[in-house]
Amino acid sequence: MTSHDALPRTARAAVSHGRGRLSGRLVLVNLSIPAAPVALFLAGLLVTGGETNLQVLITLGSLLLACLVVCGISLARWLTTRYRLTAERFELRSGLFLRSRRTIPINRIRAVDLTANPVHRIFGLTTLRIDADGQGAPAGRGLRLDGLTKADAAELRSLIIERRDRDHARNAVDGDGLVSELDRSWIRYAPLTVWGVGSVLAGAGSVYRTLHEMKIDPLELGVVKDLVNRFGSVPLWYGVLLATLAVAALGVACSTATFIESWSGYELRRTEGGVLRIRRGLLATRSVTIEEDRLRGVELIEPIPLRWAKGAKLNAVAGGLGDREENRRRRALTPPIPRDEVLRVAAEVLPASASPEERNLLTRDGLAPHPRAALRRRINRALTAAIAIAAVPIGLGLWLDPALVTIGWITGLALAAALTALAYDAYRTLGHAVRGRYLAIACGAFAHRTVVLRREGIIGWNITRSPFQRRAGLLTLGATVSAGDGVYKVRDVSVARGLALAEAAVPGMLAPFVERDPAAGR
């Protein structure tokens, strides 16, 4: 056991009856906040060739004032924040005018994570976050200590976990071993995400809006004028092609840069006490812990570009990861990597007691198919979407130019073929099965999703039937769990099979709500 004499000064204070406090280096971090508007002003002078106007000065002055206010609030938080770790609870006090005191019982703590943004890393600081459930858990985003040194944060986390695990009646399997770590060859999967192009377009929109607010016309900038002079006389189709290629190239670059920043140093490790720990990040480091007894399953995701390259990524379906938005940021177990590697990691993440059949559920082999009525529904939706899109140019052509009618027909036929193929692929993905202690659900069109849930983690069923589903004799069965997305749906399954699946997964849960037909004898 760790000796108190061997602990850093602030960690010893947290353990004793005294109170720990944030690092003094946080003052330097706070003083760097006003540097942002100054750097923005200098960048603006560089772009505009040294010209400025009153609107720019007012905008940057307002931003500087806001940064000074934030700096003052942060300094007050540094002066007033005190924390203490006792045998029964973790206490946090903060606030100058509005004082706050929060307490979390040790046995309610579910996760202790460390993160560090680029500025914190420069000064050797990190943020410790404590997540809890039940009574005593703070509302909102959880309890955070923003501004501990790396040594103090690591030591404090180990002490919290040690005391929590000492008090818990745990059945988790102990172990300490590396499950997966970064392979540089995985970077080839980085461009195969759609977020790169989206981030380029979003960034361009933000820059344009900022310049517009500062009364700067982007078309009057020297760089833009040079591009117009060089390509202004080219045909429209050539300009559109060049713009598309440029956006795609920037999107690939952004996706690759995001992958490198997010997943550098990636390591998935099973630590002592049955805890999965994910560490990753180049500029902003992240460390997420997931207790195996809070793990309700795993989810395999295969978006279209990754699927073409035989890649995938793996998410945890686990409790204790915050609200839905925070859960989406923290649930990733792997980056986009080869599908075979994902299946290997998933097999190791599942409890050691899982059988080979249970571990192979993510491969979708042997999943029960859904009725043909589900295929007809998807094809009908695909054709409806194609007709709705094609109707726009056809309608304009009947009113303005007959050439648009031809374009509309070509567009409609192409979309009908592409969306019908996508609908058939989505139908082939549908499947479900109950094997041992697990329920497997597969669905998805643009991204195939296969989730494997522990049956004992299912706390309810959510059954929905649209008018079209009732005509086709189908229903959607949602498995409710206190983790992940909350509800995982078996879409467009027949009524008899859906009810049988619910009974097989959790016997007796639906029995009080099912009306039997005496005439049919069931």
Coordinates of C-alpha atoms in Angstrom, one line a residue:
M1 CA 0.0 0.0 0.0
T2 CA 1.2 3.5 -0.8
S3 CA 2.8 5.3 2.2
H4 CA 1.7 8.8 2.9
D5 CA 5.3 10.0 3.3
A6 CA 6.0 9.0 -0.3
L7 CA 3.1 11.1 -1.7
P8 CA 3.5 14.5 -3.3
R9 CA 2.7 17.4 -1.0
T10 CA -0.8 18.2 -2.3
A11 CA -1.7 14.5 -2.4
R12 CA -0.6 14.1 1.2
A13 CA -2.8 17.1 2.1
A14 CA -5.8 15.6 0.4
V15 CA -5.3 12.4 2.4
S16 CA -4.8 14.0 5.7
H17 CA -7.3 16.2 7.5
G18 CA -5.7 19.2 5.7
R19 CA -7.0 20.3 2.3
G20 CA -5.3 20.0 -1.1
R21 CA -5.3 22.8 -3.6
L22 CA -4.7 23.4 -7.2
S23 CA -1.2 24.0 -8.6
G24 CA 0.3 27.5 -8.6
R25 CA 1.2 27.0 -12.3
L26 CA -2.5 27.5 -13.0
V27 CA -1.8 31.3 -12.6
L28 CA 0.4 31.2 -15.6
V29 CA -2.2 29.4 -17.6
N30 CA -4.8 32.0 -16.7
L31 CA -2.5 34.9 -17.6
S32 CA -2.1 33.3 -21.1
I33 CA -5.8 33.6 -21.8
P34 CA -5.7 37.3 -22.9
A35 CA -3.0 36.4 -25.4
A36 CA -5.6 34.9 -27.8
P37 CA -7.2 38.2 -28.9
V38 CA -3.8 39.8 -29.2
A39 CA -2.7 37.0 -31.5
L40 CA -5.9 37.3 -33.5
F41 CA -5.3 41.0 -33.9
L42 CA -1.8 40.4 -35.2
A43 CA -3.0 37.7 -37.6
G44 CA -5.7 40.1 -38.9
L45 CA -3.0 42.8 -39.6
L46 CA -1.0 40.2 -41.4
V47 CA -3.9 39.1 -43.6
T48 CA -5.1 42.6 -44.4
G49 CA -1.6 44.0 -45.1
G50 CA -1.5 46.2 -41.9
E51 CA -4.9 47.8 -42.5
T52 CA -7.6 47.9 -39.8
N53 CA -10.8 49.8 -38.9
L54 CA -12.9 50.8 -35.9
Q55 CA -15.2 47.7 -36.2
V56 CA -12.2 45.4 -35.9
L57 CA -10.8 47.3 -32.9
I58 CA -14.2 47.2 -31.2
T59 CA -14.7 43.4 -31.8
L60 CA -11.2 42.5 -30.6
G61 CA -11.5 44.9 -27.6
S62 CA -14.7 43.2 -26.6
L63 CA -13.0 39.8 -27.0
L64 CA -10.1 41.0 -24.9
L65 CA -12.4 42.2 -22.2
A66 CA -14.2 38.8 -22.1
C67 CA -10.9 37.0 -21.8
L68 CA -9.9 39.2 -18.9
V69 CA -13.2 38.4 -17.1
V70 CA -12.6 34.7 -17.7
C71 CA -9.0 35.1 -16.4
G72 CA -10.3 36.8 -13.3
I73 CA -12.8 34.0 -12.6
S74 CA -10.2 31.4 -13.1
L75 CA -7.8 33.1 -10.7
A76 CA -10.6 33.3 -8.1
R77 CA -11.3 29.6 -8.6
W78 CA -7.6 28.9 -8.1
L79 CA -7.5 30.9 -4.9
T80 CA -10.6 29.3 -3.4
T81 CA -10.6 25.7 -4.5
R82 CA -9.8 23.1 -1.8
Y83 CA -10.3 19.3 -1.9
R84 CA -9.9 16.5 0.6
L85 CA -9.9 12.7 0.3
T86 CA -11.0 10.8 3.4
A87 CA -11.8 7.1 4.0
E88 CA -15.5 7.6 3.3
R89 CA -15.8 10.5 0.8
F90 CA -14.2 13.0 -1.5
E91 CA -14.9 16.7 -0.7
L92 CA -14.5 19.8 -3.0
R93 CA -15.0 23.4 -1.9
S94 CA -14.8 26.4 -4.2
G95 CA -16.2 29.8 -4.8
L96 CA -15.5 33.4 -3.7
F97 CA -18.9 35.0 -3.7
L98 CA -21.0 31.9 -4.5
R99 CA -19.4 29.2 -2.3
S100 CA -20.0 25.6 -3.3
R101 CA -19.3 22.4 -1.3
R102 CA -19.7 19.1 -3.0
T103 CA -19.2 15.6 -1.6
I104 CA -19.1 12.2 -3.2
P105 CA -19.1 9.0 -1.2
I106 CA -16.2 6.8 -2.1
N107 CA -18.4 3.9 -2.9
R108 CA -20.4 6.0 -5.4
I109 CA -17.4 6.8 -7.6
R110 CA -17.5 5.0 -10.9
A111 CA -14.7 6.6 -13.0
V112 CA -11.6 8.8 -12.4
D113 CA -10.2 10.2 -15.7
L114 CA -7.3 12.5 -16.6
T115 CA -7.2 15.0 -19.5
A116 CA -4.8 17.7 -20.5
N117 CA -5.3 20.3 -23.2
P118 CA -2.2 21.8 -25.0
V119 CA -1.8 24.8 -22.7
H120 CA -2.0 22.6 -19.6
R121 CA 0.6 20.3 -21.1
I122 CA 3.0 23.2 -21.6
F123 CA 2.9 23.9 -17.9
G124 CA 2.8 20.2 -16.8
L125 CA -0.8 20.3 -15.6
T126 CA -3.8 18.0 -16.0
T127 CA -7.5 17.9 -15.2
L128 CA -8.8 15.1 -12.9
R129 CA -12.5 14.3 -13.4
I130 CA -14.6 12.1 -11.1
D131 CA -17.8 10.5 -12.2
A132 CA -20.3 9.0 -9.8
D133 CA -23.9 7.8 -9.8
G134 CA -26.7 7.7 -7.4
Q135 CA -27.0 9.9 -4.4
G136 CA -24.1 12.2 -3.8
A137 CA -23.2 12.5 -7.4
P138 CA -22.9 16.1 -8.6
A139 CA -25.2 17.2 -11.3
G140 CA -24.2 18.2 -14.8
R141 CA -20.8 17.4 -16.1
G142 CA -19.3 15.8 -13.0
L143 CA -16.7 16.9 -10.5
R144 CA -13.5 18.4 -12.0
L145 CA -10.2 19.4 -10.5
D146 CA -8.8 21.6 -13.3
G147 CA -5.1 22.5 -12.6
L148 CA -3.3 19.6 -10.8
T149 CA 0.3 18.7 -11.6
K150 CA 0.7 15.4 -13.4
A151 CA 2.2 13.7 -10.4
D152 CA -0.4 14.9 -8.0
A153 CA -3.3 14.0 -10.3
A154 CA -1.9 10.5 -11.0
E155 CA -1.3 9.8 -7.3
L156 CA -4.7 11.2 -6.3
R157 CA -6.5 9.0 -8.9
S158 CA -4.6 5.9 -7.7
L159 CA -5.6 6.7 -4.1
I160 CA -9.3 7.2 -5.0
I161 CA -9.4 3.9 -6.9
E162 CA -7.6 2.1 -4.2
R163 CA -10.0 3.2 -1.5
R164 CA -13.1 2.7 -3.7
D165 CA -12.1 -0.8 -4.6
R166 CA -11.3 -1.6 -1.0
D167 CA -14.9 -0.7 0.0
H168 CA -16.6 -2.3 -3.0
A169 CA -17.8 -5.9 -2.9
R170 CA -16.4 -6.5 -6.4
N171 CA -16.5 -9.6 -8.5
A172 CA -14.4 -8.3 -11.3
V173 CA -11.5 -10.4 -12.6
D174 CA -8.2 -9.1 -11.6
G175 CA -5.6 -8.7 -14.3
D176 CA -3.0 -6.4 -15.7
G177 CA -2.1 -6.6 -19.4
L178 CA -2.0 -4.7 -22.6
V179 CA -5.0 -5.3 -24.8
S180 CA -4.2 -3.1 -27.8
E181 CA -1.8 -0.3 -28.7
L182 CA -1.3 2.1 -31.6
D183 CA 0.1 0.6 -34.9
R184 CA 1.4 3.3 -37.3
S185 CA -0.1 1.5 -40.2
W186 CA -3.6 2.3 -38.9
I187 CA -3.1 5.9 -40.2
R188 CA -4.3 4.6 -43.6
Y189 CA -7.8 4.5 -42.2
A190 CA -7.7 8.1 -41.1
P191 CA -9.0 9.6 -44.4
L192 CA -11.9 7.2 -44.5
T193 CA -14.2 9.3 -42.4
V194 CA -16.7 11.9 -43.5
W195 CA -15.9 14.3 -40.7
G196 CA -12.8 15.8 -42.5
V197 CA -14.8 17.4 -45.4
G198 CA -17.5 18.5 -42.9
S199 CA -14.9 20.2 -40.7
V200 CA -13.4 22.0 -43.7
L201 CA -16.9 23.4 -44.6
A202 CA -17.7 24.3 -41.0
G203 CA -14.3 26.0 -40.6
A204 CA -14.8 28.0 -43.8
G205 CA -18.2 29.1 -42.6
S206 CA -16.8 30.2 -39.3
V207 CA -14.0 32.2 -40.8
Y208 CA -16.4 33.9 -43.2
R209 CA -18.8 34.8 -40.4
T210 CA -15.9 36.2 -38.3
L211 CA -14.6 38.3 -41.1
H212 CA -18.1 39.5 -41.9
E213 CA -18.6 40.6 -38.2
M214 CA -15.3 42.5 -38.4
K215 CA -16.5 44.3 -41.6
I216 CA -13.9 42.6 -43.7
D217 CA -14.9 41.4 -47.2
P218 CA -13.2 38.1 -47.9
L219 CA -13.4 38.8 -51.7
E220 CA -11.2 41.8 -51.2
L221 CA -8.3 39.9 -49.5
G222 CA -5.1 39.7 -51.5
V223 CA -5.1 35.8 -51.5
V224 CA -8.6 35.6 -52.8
K225 CA -8.0 38.2 -55.5
D226 CA -5.0 36.2 -56.7
L227 CA -7.1 33.1 -57.0
V228 CA -9.9 34.9 -58.8
N229 CA -7.4 36.4 -61.3
R230 CA -5.8 33.0 -61.9
F231 CA -8.9 30.9 -62.2
G232 CA -11.6 33.4 -63.0
S233 CA -11.6 32.7 -66.7
V234 CA -11.8 28.9 -66.6
P235 CA -15.0 27.1 -67.5
L236 CA -17.6 26.6 -64.7
W237 CA -17.3 22.8 -64.7
Y238 CA -13.5 23.0 -64.4
G239 CA -13.8 25.5 -61.5
V240 CA -16.3 23.3 -59.7
L241 CA -14.1 20.2 -60.2
L242 CA -11.0 22.1 -58.8
A243 CA -13.0 23.3 -55.8
T244 CA -14.3 19.8 -55.1
L245 CA -10.8 18.3 -55.3
A246 CA -9.5 21.0 -53.1
V247 CA -12.2 20.5 -50.4
A248 CA -11.6 16.7 -50.6
A249 CA -7.8 17.1 -50.2
L250 CA -8.3 19.5 -47.2
G251 CA -10.8 17.0 -45.8
V252 CA -8.3 14.2 -46.0
A253 CA -5.7 16.3 -44.4
C254 CA -8.0 17.3 -41.6
S255 CA -9.1 13.7 -41.0
T256 CA -5.5 12.6 -40.9
A257 CA -4.5 15.4 -38.5
T258 CA -7.4 14.7 -36.3
F259 CA -6.5 11.0 -36.2
I260 CA -2.9 11.8 -35.2
E261 CA -3.9 14.3 -32.5
S262 CA -6.7 12.1 -31.1
W263 CA -5.0 8.7 -31.2
S264 CA -1.3 9.2 -30.8
G265 CA 0.0 7.2 -27.8
Y266 CA -3.2 5.0 -27.9
E267 CA -3.2 2.2 -25.4
L268 CA -6.0 0.0 -24.1
R269 CA -5.0 -1.8 -21.0
R270 CA -6.7 -4.0 -18.5
T271 CA -5.5 -3.0 -15.0
E272 CA -5.7 -4.6 -11.6
G273 CA -9.2 -4.8 -10.2
G274 CA -11.1 -5.4 -13.5
V275 CA -10.7 -1.9 -15.0
L276 CA -10.2 -1.0 -18.7
R277 CA -8.1 2.1 -19.2
I278 CA -7.8 3.9 -22.5
R279 CA -5.0 6.5 -23.0
R280 CA -4.6 8.6 -26.1
G281 CA -3.9 12.0 -27.4
L282 CA -1.0 14.1 -28.8
L283 CA -1.8 17.7 -27.9
A284 CA -4.7 17.0 -25.5
T285 CA -4.1 13.8 -23.6
R286 CA -7.1 11.7 -22.5
S287 CA -7.3 8.9 -20.0
V288 CA -10.7 7.1 -19.6
T289 CA -11.4 4.3 -17.2
I290 CA -14.2 1.8 -17.6
E291 CA -15.1 -0.7 -14.9
E292 CA -15.7 -4.1 -16.3
D293 CA -18.7 -4.6 -14.0
R294 CA -20.2 -1.5 -15.5
L295 CA -19.6 -2.8 -19.0
R296 CA -22.9 -3.8 -20.6
G297 CA -21.5 -4.8 -24.0
V298 CA -19.6 -3.6 -27.0
E299 CA -20.6 -2.0 -30.4
L300 CA -18.9 -2.6 -33.7
I301 CA -19.3 0.3 -36.2
E302 CA -18.5 0.1 -39.9
P303 CA -19.2 3.3 -41.9
I304 CA -19.2 2.9 -45.7
P305 CA -15.7 4.1 -46.4
L306 CA -14.2 2.0 -43.6
R307 CA -16.3 -1.0 -44.7
W308 CA -14.8 -0.8 -48.2
A309 CA -11.3 -0.9 -46.7
K310 CA -12.2 -3.7 -44.3
G311 CA -11.9 -1.5 -41.4
A312 CA -14.1 -0.7 -38.3
K313 CA -14.1 0.8 -34.9
L314 CA -15.2 -0.4 -31.5
N315 CA -17.2 1.4 -28.8
A316 CA -18.0 0.4 -25.2
V317 CA -21.6 0.2 -24.0
A318 CA -20.9 1.1 -20.4
G319 CA -22.3 3.1 -17.5
G320 CA -20.5 5.8 -15.6
L321 CA -19.4 7.7 -18.7
G322 CA -21.5 10.8 -18.1
D323 CA -24.5 12.1 -20.1
R324 CA -25.2 11.1 -23.7
E325 CA -22.9 13.7 -25.2
E326 CA -20.0 12.9 -22.9
N327 CA -20.6 9.2 -23.5
R328 CA -20.1 9.7 -27.2
R329 CA -16.8 11.3 -26.6
R330 CA -15.5 8.8 -24.1
R331 CA -16.8 5.4 -25.2
A332 CA -14.3 4.7 -28.0
L333 CA -12.2 1.6 -27.3
T334 CA -10.3 1.7 -30.6
P335 CA -9.6 4.1 -33.4
P336 CA -10.6 3.2 -37.0
I337 CA -8.5 0.0 -37.5
P338 CA -8.7 -3.3 -39.4
R339 CA -11.9 -5.2 -38.7
D340 CA -10.0 -8.4 -37.7
E341 CA -8.1 -6.4 -35.0
V342 CA -11.4 -4.9 -33.8
L343 CA -12.9 -8.4 -33.4
R344 CA -9.8 -9.5 -31.5
V345 CA -10.0 -6.5 -29.1
A346 CA -13.7 -7.1 -28.6
A347 CA -13.1 -10.7 -27.7
E348 CA -10.5 -9.7 -25.1
V349 CA -12.6 -6.9 -23.7
L350 CA -15.6 -9.2 -23.0
P351 CA -15.3 -11.0 -19.7
A352 CA -13.1 -14.1 -19.6
S353 CA -16.1 -16.2 -18.8
A354 CA -17.7 -15.5 -22.2
S355 CA -17.8 -18.6 -24.5
P356 CA -16.3 -18.6 -28.0
E357 CA -19.9 -18.5 -29.5
E358 CA -20.6 -15.4 -27.4
R359 CA -17.4 -13.7 -28.4
N360 CA -18.1 -14.4 -32.1
L361 CA -21.5 -12.6 -32.1
L362 CA -19.9 -9.4 -33.6
T363 CA -19.1 -11.3 -36.8
R364 CA -22.9 -11.5 -37.5
D365 CA -22.6 -15.1 -38.4
G366 CA -25.7 -17.0 -37.6
L367 CA -27.9 -14.0 -36.8
A368 CA -31.6 -14.6 -37.5
P369 CA -32.7 -12.7 -40.7
H370 CA -35.7 -10.4 -40.7
P371 CA -38.8 -10.9 -42.9
R372 CA -39.0 -9.7 -46.5
A373 CA -41.5 -7.0 -45.5
A374 CA -38.5 -5.2 -43.9
L375 CA -36.8 -5.2 -47.3
R376 CA -39.9 -3.8 -49.0
R377 CA -40.1 -1.0 -46.4
R378 CA -36.5 0.0 -47.1
I379 CA -37.0 -0.1 -50.9
N380 CA -40.1 2.0 -50.7
R381 CA -38.3 4.6 -48.6
A382 CA -35.4 4.7 -51.1
L383 CA -37.7 5.2 -54.1
T384 CA -39.7 7.8 -52.3
A385 CA -36.5 9.8 -51.5
A386 CA -35.4 9.5 -55.2
I387 CA -38.7 10.7 -56.5
A388 CA -38.8 13.6 -54.0
I389 CA -35.3 14.8 -55.0
A390 CA -35.9 14.4 -58.8
A391 CA -39.2 16.2 -58.6
V392 CA -37.4 19.5 -57.8
P393 CA -35.5 19.9 -61.2
I394 CA -38.4 18.3 -63.1
G395 CA -40.9 20.9 -61.6
L396 CA -38.5 23.8 -62.4
G397 CA -38.0 22.4 -65.9
L398 CA -41.7 22.4 -66.6
W399 CA -41.8 26.0 -65.5
L400 CA -38.5 27.4 -66.7
D401 CA -36.3 25.3 -69.0
P402 CA -37.1 21.9 -70.5
A403 CA -33.4 20.9 -70.2
L404 CA -34.0 20.7 -66.4
V405 CA -36.6 18.0 -67.0
T406 CA -33.9 15.7 -68.6
I407 CA -31.5 16.4 -65.7
G408 CA -34.3 15.6 -63.2
W409 CA -35.0 12.2 -64.9
I410 CA -31.4 11.3 -65.0
T411 CA -30.9 12.3 -61.4
G412 CA -34.0 10.3 -60.3
L413 CA -33.0 7.1 -62.1
A414 CA -29.4 7.3 -60.7
L415 CA -30.6 8.0 -57.2
A416 CA -33.2 5.2 -57.4
A417 CA -30.6 2.7 -58.4
A418 CA -28.1 3.8 -55.8
L419 CA -30.6 4.1 -52.9
T420 CA -32.2 0.7 -53.8
A421 CA -28.8 -0.9 -53.6
L422 CA -28.2 0.8 -50.3
A423 CA -31.7 -0.4 -49.1
Y424 CA -30.9 -4.0 -50.0
D425 CA -27.5 -3.7 -48.2
A426 CA -29.3 -2.3 -45.1
Y427 CA -31.8 -5.2 -45.2
R428 CA -29.0 -7.8 -45.4
T429 CA -27.4 -6.2 -42.3
L430 CA -30.5 -6.7 -40.2
G431 CA -30.2 -9.6 -37.7
H432 CA -30.5 -10.6 -34.1
A433 CA -29.7 -13.6 -31.9
V434 CA -29.6 -14.7 -28.2
R435 CA -26.6 -16.8 -27.3
G436 CA -25.7 -17.6 -23.8
R437 CA -25.8 -14.4 -21.7
Y438 CA -25.7 -12.0 -24.6
L439 CA -28.2 -10.4 -27.1
A440 CA -26.8 -9.4 -30.5
I441 CA -28.5 -6.7 -32.7
A442 CA -27.3 -5.7 -36.2
C443 CA -28.7 -2.9 -38.4
G444 CA -27.6 0.2 -40.4
A445 CA -27.4 1.6 -43.9
F446 CA -24.6 4.1 -44.2
A447 CA -22.9 2.7 -41.2
H448 CA -23.4 -1.0 -40.1
R449 CA -23.8 -1.3 -36.4
T450 CA -23.6 -4.6 -34.4
V451 CA -24.1 -4.4 -30.7
V452 CA -23.6 -7.2 -28.2
L453 CA -25.4 -6.6 -24.9
R454 CA -25.3 -8.5 -21.7
R455 CA -28.9 -9.8 -21.1
E456 CA -28.7 -9.1 -17.3
G457 CA -28.1 -5.4 -18.2
I458 CA -31.4 -5.1 -20.1
I459 CA -33.8 -3.2 -17.7
G460 CA -36.8 -2.9 -20.0
W461 CA -38.3 -3.2 -23.5
N462 CA -39.6 -0.4 -25.7
I463 CA -42.0 -1.6 -28.5
T464 CA -43.1 0.8 -31.3
R465 CA -45.2 0.2 -34.4
S466 CA -45.9 2.8 -37.0
P467 CA -49.1 2.5 -39.2
F468 CA -47.0 1.1 -42.0
Q469 CA -45.4 -1.5 -39.7
R470 CA -48.8 -2.6 -38.5
R471 CA -49.9 -3.2 -42.1
A472 CA -46.8 -5.2 -42.7
G473 CA -47.0 -7.2 -39.4
L474 CA -43.8 -5.7 -38.1
L475 CA -42.6 -4.0 -34.9
T476 CA -39.4 -2.4 -33.6
L477 CA -38.2 -3.8 -30.3
G478 CA -35.9 -1.6 -28.2
A479 CA -33.7 -3.1 -25.5
T480 CA -33.3 -0.5 -22.7
V481 CA -30.0 -0.4 -20.8
S482 CA -28.6 2.0 -18.3
A483 CA -25.5 2.6 -20.5
G484 CA -24.5 3.8 -23.9
D485 CA -27.2 5.2 -26.1
G486 CA -29.9 3.9 -23.6
V487 CA -32.0 2.0 -26.2
Y488 CA -30.7 -0.4 -28.8
K489 CA -33.4 -1.3 -31.4
V490 CA -34.2 -4.5 -33.2
R491 CA -35.8 -2.9 -36.3
D492 CA -38.7 -4.3 -38.4
V493 CA -39.0 -7.8 -36.9
S494 CA -42.2 -9.8 -37.1
V495 CA -44.5 -9.5 -34.1
A496 CA -44.3 -13.2 -33.1
R497 CA -40.5 -13.3 -33.5
G498 CA -40.0 -9.9 -31.7
L499 CA -42.0 -11.0 -28.6
A500 CA -40.2 -14.4 -28.6
L501 CA -36.9 -12.6 -28.7
A502 CA -37.8 -10.4 -25.8
E503 CA -38.9 -13.5 -23.8
A504 CA -35.7 -15.4 -24.6
A505 CA -33.5 -12.5 -23.7
V506 CA -35.2 -11.6 -20.4
P507 CA -37.8 -14.2 -19.5
G508 CA -41.0 -12.9 -17.9
M509 CA -40.3 -9.2 -18.4
L510 CA -43.0 -8.7 -21.1
A511 CA -45.4 -11.3 -19.8
P512 CA -47.6 -8.9 -17.8
F513 CA -48.1 -6.7 -20.9
V514 CA -48.8 -9.3 -23.5
E515 CA -52.5 -10.2 -24.3
R516 CA -52.9 -13.7 -25.5
D517 CA -55.4 -14.6 -28.2
P518 CA -57.7 -17.5 -26.9
A519 CA -58.9 -18.3 -30.4
A520 CA -55.4 -18.8 -31.6
G521 CA -54.4 -20.7 -28.5
R522 CA -51.5 -18.4 -27.8

